[in-house]
Amino acid sequence: MKAKIYVTHKKGVLDPQGKTVESALKTLGYKNVSNLHVGKYIELEIDGRDKKKIEKQVIEMCDKLLSNPIIEQYRFEVVPSGVEG
């Protein structure tokens, strides 16, 4: 199975990288850009067929290492390997 994990800052948390990228885009002429947030995308393969068990593992990984639960939030999806989209 493949886990696709999206980590972003929680609402209200300062996102300096997002502000920097937004400012740079405006400098390049994209004046209509606003509220830009930068996050991270993590994709990994997990052996197994029990989707519930794999989802539980992904939550543990996110809470323990892949995200900072104090300032970040995450969402994920578990799909069969080889499925794109």
Coordinates of C-alpha atoms in Angstrom, one line a residue:
M1 CA 0.0 0.0 0.0
K2 CA 1.1 3.6 -0.5
A3 CA 0.5 6.4 2.0
K4 CA 0.3 10.0 0.7
I5 CA 0.8 12.4 3.6
Y6 CA 0.3 16.2 3.5
V7 CA 1.7 18.3 6.3
T8 CA 0.8 22.0 6.7
H9 CA 1.0 24.6 9.4
K10 CA -2.0 24.9 11.7
K11 CA -4.2 28.0 11.2
G12 CA -2.7 31.0 13.1
V13 CA 0.8 29.6 13.1
L14 CA 3.4 31.9 11.4
D15 CA 4.5 30.4 8.0
P16 CA 7.7 32.4 7.2
Q17 CA 8.5 30.2 4.2
G18 CA 5.0 30.8 2.8
K19 CA 5.3 34.5 3.3
T20 CA 8.7 34.5 1.5
V21 CA 7.4 32.6 -1.5
E22 CA 4.3 34.8 -1.6
S23 CA 6.4 37.9 -1.6
A24 CA 8.7 36.5 -4.3
L25 CA 5.7 35.7 -6.5
K26 CA 4.4 39.2 -6.1
T27 CA 7.9 40.6 -7.0
L28 CA 7.6 38.4 -10.2
G29 CA 4.4 40.2 -11.1
Y30 CA 1.8 37.8 -9.6
K31 CA 0.1 40.5 -7.6
N32 CA -3.1 38.5 -7.3
V33 CA -1.5 35.8 -5.1
S34 CA -2.5 35.8 -1.4
N35 CA -2.6 33.4 1.6
L36 CA 0.1 31.2 0.3
H37 CA 1.1 28.4 2.6
V38 CA 4.1 26.0 2.2
G39 CA 3.8 22.5 3.5
K40 CA 5.4 19.1 2.8
Y41 CA 4.3 16.1 0.9
I42 CA 5.5 12.7 2.0
E43 CA 4.9 9.5 0.1
L44 CA 5.9 6.0 1.4
E45 CA 5.2 2.4 0.7
I46 CA 4.0 0.1 3.5
D47 CA 3.9 -3.7 3.2
G48 CA 0.5 -5.1 4.2
R49 CA -3.1 -5.4 3.1
D50 CA -5.0 -4.3 6.2
K51 CA -5.9 -0.7 5.4
K52 CA -7.0 0.1 9.0
K53 CA -3.8 -1.2 10.4
I54 CA -1.7 0.8 7.9
E55 CA -3.8 3.9 8.7
K56 CA -3.0 3.4 12.4
Q57 CA 0.7 3.1 11.6
V58 CA 0.6 6.3 9.5
I59 CA -1.0 8.2 12.3
E60 CA 1.7 7.0 14.7
M61 CA 4.4 8.0 12.3
C62 CA 2.9 11.4 11.8
D63 CA 2.5 12.0 15.5
K64 CA 5.9 10.7 16.4
L65 CA 8.2 12.0 13.6
L66 CA 6.7 13.2 10.3
S67 CA 4.9 16.3 11.7
N68 CA 5.2 18.6 14.6
P69 CA 1.8 18.2 16.3
I70 CA 2.3 21.5 18.1
I71 CA 2.4 23.7 15.0
E72 CA 1.5 21.4 12.1
Q73 CA -1.6 19.4 11.0
Y74 CA -1.6 16.5 8.6
R75 CA -4.0 14.5 6.4
F76 CA -3.3 11.4 4.5
E77 CA -4.7 8.8 2.2
V78 CA -3.8 5.1 1.9
V79 CA -4.1 3.7 -1.6
P80 CA -3.1 0.5 -3.3
S81 CA 0.5 0.7 -4.7
G82 CA 0.6 1.6 -8.3
V83 CA -2.5 3.8 -8.1
E84 CA -1.7 7.4 -9.2
G85 CA -3.7 10.5 -8.6

